[in-house]
């Protein structure tokens, strides 16, 4: 990469000497005879580095540096001051103003080249950090944009669809009651409407939860995972023919209790919803590797076809059973990603499904 350097020096011999040295080293070099010209040239050429004398006519080095730092285009350009030997006060003032370094006259070639190389390396690292931060910010903004689009999709599709269903059921109920005076079917319609309303309420709660899952909301502490999972299993509504058990003792984790509880609640309830066998089981286990805690939640339900294995973690998806997975697995994935973990599914249709997720050991302790 070719770097550009601006020399600002009112003494022609010194200016030309530095120019010749830097040109020989392969740099692109510009020259200015005073601070006023130097400032104008910095605006025009936007150099990677400025080497400037302090005492100059029209505009001193200090005054030029002050103007450079006030201008958005030039405020981050590193500057090396040239100072006469013994001018310690000038050096102190220059460093306080933000100069990167100083060199004393007469110029030593090695000192000049070392100072230039070090300042350019520092600038490259600083520019890379800015670039990385910009890329990270852009990724966050893109993710937020996608989430907003997902929210819009959820509202326009799920909620409006449910509202239409409730409206239709209500209209049919009124018609039937007016025509037959038979309220038996009307009661069934009312139950269906109630079910739709409950699903809408649950969806709204989960959308709010998803929106509020941010790094700032996690309050990590030691969690006894066995106790937490047992509590979740006991409060979940499930048919009597479905059993939930912990295969082996689960590790204690340093995590957010509410988030971890919500994670297991969604995964276990999802398993319950998709079991169609006369005797159903859900099994929770964890294996410990050198790097991770690898949790698994296994059930003997309807299974999930391979073509859906990635799609189900997106908001508002369904599988062949026609039971909506809605936003639940998206919430689970978002919680796990906060701990730098990942989730995936392995399944054999009509036989079993296993959800695996990992939490790196570096984020936890037993």
Coordinates of C-alpha atoms in Angstrom, one line a residue:
X1 CA 0.0 0.0 0.0
X2 CA 1.3 3.5 -0.9
X3 CA 1.2 6.0 2.0
X4 CA 1.0 9.7 1.5
X5 CA 2.9 12.1 3.8
X6 CA 2.7 15.9 4.0
X7 CA 5.8 17.9 5.1
X8 CA 5.0 21.3 6.5
X9 CA 8.3 23.2 7.0
X10 CA 9.3 26.8 6.3
X11 CA 13.0 26.1 6.0
X12 CA 13.6 25.0 2.4
X13 CA 16.7 22.9 3.0
X14 CA 15.1 20.9 5.8
X15 CA 11.9 20.5 3.8
X16 CA 13.8 19.2 0.8
X17 CA 15.9 16.9 2.9
X18 CA 12.9 15.1 4.5
X19 CA 11.2 15.0 1.1
X20 CA 14.2 13.3 -0.6
X21 CA 14.5 10.7 2.3
X22 CA 10.8 9.8 2.2
X23 CA 10.6 9.6 -1.6
X24 CA 13.6 7.2 -1.6
X25 CA 11.6 5.0 0.8
X26 CA 8.7 4.8 -1.6
X27 CA 6.2 7.2 0.0
X28 CA 4.1 9.7 -1.8
X29 CA 5.1 13.1 -0.4
X30 CA 3.7 16.6 -0.5
X31 CA 5.4 19.8 0.7
X32 CA 4.1 23.0 2.2
X33 CA 6.1 26.1 3.3
X34 CA 3.9 27.1 6.2
X35 CA 0.9 26.1 8.4
X36 CA -1.6 27.9 6.3
X37 CA -0.6 26.2 3.1
X38 CA -0.2 22.9 5.0
X39 CA -3.8 23.0 6.4
X40 CA -5.2 23.7 2.9
X41 CA -3.1 20.9 1.4
X42 CA -4.2 18.5 4.2
X43 CA -7.8 19.2 3.3
X44 CA -7.1 18.6 -0.4
X45 CA -4.8 15.5 -0.3
X46 CA -6.0 13.9 3.0
X47 CA -2.5 12.5 3.8
X48 CA -1.9 9.4 6.0
X49 CA 0.7 11.4 8.1
X50 CA 1.8 15.0 8.6
X51 CA 5.3 16.0 9.6
X52 CA 5.3 19.7 10.7
X53 CA 7.6 22.3 12.1
X54 CA 6.4 24.3 15.1
X55 CA 7.6 27.9 14.5
X56 CA 6.4 29.0 11.1
X57 CA 5.0 32.3 9.5
X58 CA 1.3 32.8 8.8
X59 CA 0.2 29.8 10.8
X60 CA 2.3 28.0 13.4
X61 CA 2.4 24.2 13.8
X62 CA 0.3 24.4 16.9
X63 CA -2.3 26.6 15.2
X64 CA -2.4 24.3 12.2
X65 CA -2.9 21.3 14.4
X66 CA -5.7 23.0 16.2
X67 CA -7.5 23.7 12.9
X68 CA -6.9 20.2 11.6
X69 CA -8.5 18.7 14.8
X70 CA -11.5 20.8 14.4
X71 CA -12.2 19.7 10.8
X72 CA -14.0 16.3 10.4
X73 CA -11.9 15.3 7.4
X74 CA -8.5 15.9 9.0
X75 CA -9.0 15.4 12.7
X76 CA -7.7 11.8 12.8
X77 CA -4.5 12.4 10.7
X78 CA -1.5 11.6 12.9
X79 CA 1.1 14.4 13.2
X80 CA 4.8 14.4 14.1
X81 CA 6.3 17.7 15.2
X82 CA 9.8 18.9 14.4
X83 CA 11.4 20.7 17.2
X84 CA 14.8 22.4 17.8
X85 CA 16.9 20.7 20.5
X86 CA 16.2 22.0 24.0
X87 CA 12.7 23.2 23.3
X88 CA 11.1 20.9 25.9
X89 CA 8.2 23.4 26.4
X90 CA 7.3 23.2 22.7
X91 CA 7.3 19.4 22.9
X92 CA 5.1 19.4 26.0
X93 CA 2.6 21.7 24.4
X94 CA 2.6 19.7 21.1
X95 CA 1.9 16.4 22.9
X96 CA -0.9 18.0 24.9
X97 CA -2.5 19.2 21.7
X98 CA -2.5 15.7 20.3
X99 CA 0.7 15.4 18.3
X100 CA 1.6 11.7 17.8
X101 CA 5.4 12.2 18.3
X102 CA 8.2 14.7 17.8
X103 CA 11.6 14.7 16.2
X104 CA 14.5 17.1 17.0
X105 CA 16.5 19.0 14.4
X106 CA 18.9 18.2 12.8
X107 CA 17.0 15.2 11.5
X108 CA 18.5 11.7 12.0
X109 CA 17.5 9.5 9.1
X110 CA 16.8 6.3 11.1
X111 CA 14.8 8.3 13.7
X112 CA 12.7 9.8 11.0
X113 CA 12.0 6.5 9.2
X114 CA 11.3 4.7 12.5
X115 CA 8.9 7.4 13.6
X116 CA 7.1 7.4 10.3
X117 CA 6.8 3.7 10.1
X118 CA 5.5 3.4 13.7
X119 CA 2.9 6.1 13.2
X120 CA 1.6 4.6 10.0
X121 CA 1.3 1.2 11.5
X122 CA -0.6 2.7 14.4
X123 CA -2.9 4.5 11.9
X124 CA -3.6 1.3 10.0
X125 CA -4.5 -0.5 13.3
X126 CA -6.8 2.4 14.3
X127 CA -8.4 2.5 10.8
X128 CA -9.0 -1.3 11.0
X129 CA -10.7 -1.0 14.4
X130 CA -12.9 1.7 13.0
X131 CA -13.7 -0.4 10.0
X132 CA -14.5 -3.4 12.2
X133 CA -16.7 -1.4 14.4
X134 CA -18.5 0.0 11.3
X135 CA -19.0 -3.5 9.9
X136 CA -20.3 -4.7 13.3
X137 CA -22.7 -1.7 13.5
X138 CA -23.9 -2.4 10.0
X139 CA -24.5 -6.0 10.8
X140 CA -26.5 -5.0 13.9
X141 CA -28.5 -2.5 12.0
X142 CA -29.2 -5.1 9.3
X143 CA -30.3 -7.6 11.9
X144 CA -32.6 -5.1 13.5
X145 CA -34.1 -4.3 10.1
X146 CA -34.7 -8.0 9.5
X147 CA -36.3 -8.3 12.9
X148 CA -38.6 -5.4 12.2
X149 CA -39.6 -7.0 9.0
X150 CA -40.3 -10.2 10.9
X151 CA -42.5 -8.4 13.4
X152 CA -44.4 -6.9 10.5
X153 CA -44.8 -10.3 8.9
X154 CA -46.0 -11.8 12.2
X155 CA -48.6 -9.1 12.8
X156 CA -49.9 -9.0 9.2
X157 CA -50.1 -12.8 8.9
X158 CA -50.7 -14.5 12.3
X159 CA -52.7 -11.8 14.1
X160 CA -54.8 -10.7 11.2
X161 CA -55.5 -14.3 10.3
X162 CA -56.6 -15.1 13.8
X163 CA -58.8 -12.0 14.0
X164 CA -60.5 -13.1 10.8
X165 CA -61.1 -16.5 12.2
X166 CA -62.6 -15.1 15.3
X167 CA -64.8 -12.8 13.2
X168 CA -66.0 -15.7 11.1
X169 CA -66.8 -17.8 14.1
X170 CA -68.7 -15.0 15.7
X171 CA -70.8 -14.5 12.5
X172 CA -71.6 -18.2 12.2
X173 CA -72.6 -18.3 15.8
X174 CA -75.0 -15.4 15.4
X175 CA -76.5 -17.0 12.3
X176 CA -77.0 -20.4 13.8
X177 CA -78.5 -19.0 17.0
X178 CA -80.9 -16.8 15.0
X179 CA -82.0 -19.7 12.7
X180 CA -82.2 -22.7 15.0
X181 CA -82.2 -21.4 18.6
X182 CA -79.7 -24.3 19.2
X183 CA -76.9 -23.2 21.4
X184 CA -75.0 -26.5 21.5
X185 CA -73.0 -25.8 18.4
X186 CA -72.7 -22.1 19.5
X187 CA -70.9 -23.3 22.6
X188 CA -68.4 -25.1 20.4
X189 CA -67.9 -22.0 18.3
X190 CA -67.3 -19.9 21.4
X191 CA -64.6 -22.4 22.6
X192 CA -62.9 -22.1 19.2
X193 CA -63.0 -18.4 19.5
X194 CA -61.5 -18.5 23.0
X195 CA -58.7 -20.8 21.7
X196 CA -57.9 -18.3 18.9
X197 CA -57.8 -15.4 21.4
X198 CA -55.5 -17.3 23.7
X199 CA -53.1 -18.1 20.8
X200 CA -53.1 -14.4 19.9
X201 CA -52.3 -13.4 23.4
X202 CA -49.5 -16.0 23.6
X203 CA -48.0 -14.7 20.3
X204 CA -48.1 -11.1 21.5
X205 CA -46.3 -12.1 24.7
X206 CA -43.6 -14.0 22.8
X207 CA -43.1 -11.2 20.3
X208 CA -42.5 -8.8 23.3
X209 CA -40.1 -11.4 24.8
X210 CA -38.2 -11.8 21.6
X211 CA -37.9 -8.0 21.2
X212 CA -36.6 -7.6 24.8
X213 CA -33.9 -10.3 24.5
X214 CA -30.8 -8.1 24.4
X215 CA -27.3 -8.5 26.0
X216 CA -28.2 -5.8 28.5
X217 CA -31.1 -7.8 29.9
X218 CA -29.1 -10.9 30.9
X219 CA -28.2 -11.1 34.6
X220 CA -26.0 -14.2 35.0
X221 CA -25.6 -16.1 38.2
X222 CA -25.1 -19.7 39.3
X223 CA -28.1 -21.8 38.2
X224 CA -28.9 -25.4 39.4
X225 CA -30.1 -26.7 36.1
X226 CA -31.6 -29.9 37.5
X227 CA -33.8 -27.9 39.8
X228 CA -34.7 -25.5 37.0
X229 CA -35.7 -28.2 34.5
X230 CA -37.7 -30.1 37.1
X231 CA -39.6 -26.9 37.9
X232 CA -40.3 -26.3 34.2
X233 CA -41.4 -29.9 33.7
X234 CA -43.9 -29.7 36.6
X235 CA -45.6 -26.5 35.5
X236 CA -46.0 -27.5 31.8
X237 CA -49.5 -28.8 30.9
X238 CA -49.2 -32.2 29.4
X239 CA -51.3 -35.4 28.9
X240 CA -50.9 -38.1 31.5
X241 CA -49.4 -40.5 28.9
X242 CA -46.4 -38.3 28.3
X243 CA -43.4 -38.6 30.7
X244 CA -40.6 -36.1 31.1
X245 CA -37.3 -37.2 32.7
X246 CA -33.8 -36.0 33.2
X247 CA -31.4 -38.8 32.0
X248 CA -28.3 -37.8 33.8
X249 CA -27.5 -35.0 36.3
X250 CA -27.4 -31.7 34.6
X251 CA -24.4 -29.3 35.2
X252 CA -24.8 -26.1 37.1
X253 CA -24.4 -23.1 34.9
X254 CA -23.5 -19.4 35.2
X255 CA -26.5 -18.0 33.3
X256 CA -29.6 -15.9 33.4
X257 CA -32.2 -17.9 35.3
X258 CA -35.3 -16.4 33.6
X259 CA -33.8 -16.8 30.1
X260 CA -32.7 -20.4 30.7
X261 CA -36.1 -21.3 32.2
X262 CA -37.9 -19.8 29.1
X263 CA -35.5 -21.8 26.8
X264 CA -36.4 -25.1 28.4
X265 CA -40.0 -24.2 28.7
X266 CA -40.3 -23.6 25.0
X267 CA -38.3 -26.7 23.9
X268 CA -40.2 -29.0 26.3
X269 CA -43.6 -27.6 25.4
X270 CA -42.8 -27.9 21.8
X271 CA -42.0 -31.6 22.3
X272 CA -45.2 -32.1 24.2
X273 CA -47.2 -30.5 21.4
X274 CA -45.8 -32.8 18.7
X275 CA -46.1 -36.2 20.4
X276 CA -48.7 -38.4 18.8
X277 CA -47.8 -41.8 20.4
X278 CA -49.9 -43.7 23.0
X279 CA -46.9 -43.6 25.3
X280 CA -44.9 -40.4 24.8
X281 CA -41.6 -39.5 26.4
X282 CA -39.3 -36.5 26.6
X283 CA -35.7 -36.9 27.8
X284 CA -33.4 -34.1 28.8
X285 CA -29.6 -34.8 28.9
X286 CA -26.3 -33.0 28.8
X287 CA -22.8 -34.2 27.7
X288 CA -19.7 -32.2 28.7
X289 CA -16.9 -31.8 26.2
X290 CA -13.6 -29.9 26.7
X291 CA -15.3 -26.8 25.3
X292 CA -19.0 -27.0 25.7
X293 CA -22.0 -28.2 27.6
X294 CA -24.0 -30.0 25.0
X295 CA -27.7 -30.2 26.0
X296 CA -30.2 -32.4 24.2
X297 CA -34.0 -32.7 24.4
X298 CA -35.4 -35.9 22.9
X299 CA -39.0 -36.9 22.2
X300 CA -40.7 -39.7 20.3
X301 CA -43.2 -37.5 18.5
X302 CA -44.1 -37.0 14.8
X303 CA -40.6 -35.9 13.9
X304 CA -39.5 -33.1 11.5
X305 CA -38.6 -33.7 7.9
X306 CA -35.0 -32.7 7.0
X307 CA -36.1 -29.9 4.7
X308 CA -37.5 -28.1 7.7
X309 CA -34.4 -28.4 10.0
X310 CA -33.1 -24.9 9.4
X311 CA -36.4 -23.3 8.5
X312 CA -38.0 -24.0 11.9
X313 CA -35.7 -21.5 13.7
X314 CA -37.1 -18.7 11.6
X315 CA -40.0 -16.8 12.9
X316 CA -43.5 -18.1 12.2
X317 CA -42.9 -21.4 10.5
X318 CA -45.0 -24.7 10.4
X319 CA -44.2 -28.3 9.8
X320 CA -46.3 -31.1 8.4
X321 CA -48.3 -31.6 11.6
X322 CA -49.8 -28.1 10.9
X323 CA -48.9 -27.1 14.4
X324 CA -47.4 -23.7 14.2
X325 CA -43.9 -23.3 15.8
X326 CA -44.5 -19.5 15.6
X327 CA -41.8 -17.5 17.3
X328 CA -40.8 -20.0 20.1
X329 CA -37.7 -21.5 18.5
X330 CA -36.6 -18.1 17.3
X331 CA -36.6 -17.0 21.0
X332 CA -34.6 -20.1 21.9
X333 CA -32.0 -19.5 19.2
X334 CA -31.7 -15.8 20.3
X335 CA -31.1 -16.8 24.0
X336 CA -28.5 -19.4 23.0
X337 CA -26.7 -17.0 20.7
X338 CA -26.2 -14.6 23.6
X339 CA -23.9 -17.2 25.1
X340 CA -22.1 -17.8 21.8
X341 CA -23.8 -21.2 21.4
X342 CA -25.8 -22.8 18.6
X343 CA -28.9 -25.0 18.3
X344 CA -29.7 -27.6 15.7
X345 CA -32.2 -30.5 15.3
X346 CA -31.8 -34.1 14.3
X347 CA -35.0 -36.0 13.5
X348 CA -36.4 -39.2 12.1
X349 CA -40.0 -38.6 10.9
X350 CA -42.7 -40.5 12.8
X351 CA -40.0 -41.8 15.3
X352 CA -38.1 -39.2 17.2
X353 CA -36.7 -35.6 17.3
X354 CA -33.7 -34.4 19.2
X355 CA -32.9 -30.7 19.7
X356 CA -29.2 -30.0 20.6
X357 CA -27.8 -26.8 21.9
X358 CA -24.4 -25.9 23.3
X359 CA -23.2 -23.4 25.8
X360 CA -19.4 -22.9 25.9
X361 CA -17.8 -23.8 29.2
X362 CA -15.9 -20.5 29.3
X363 CA -19.2 -18.8 30.0
X364 CA -20.1 -21.1 32.9
X365 CA -18.9 -22.9 35.9
X366 CA -20.0 -26.0 37.8

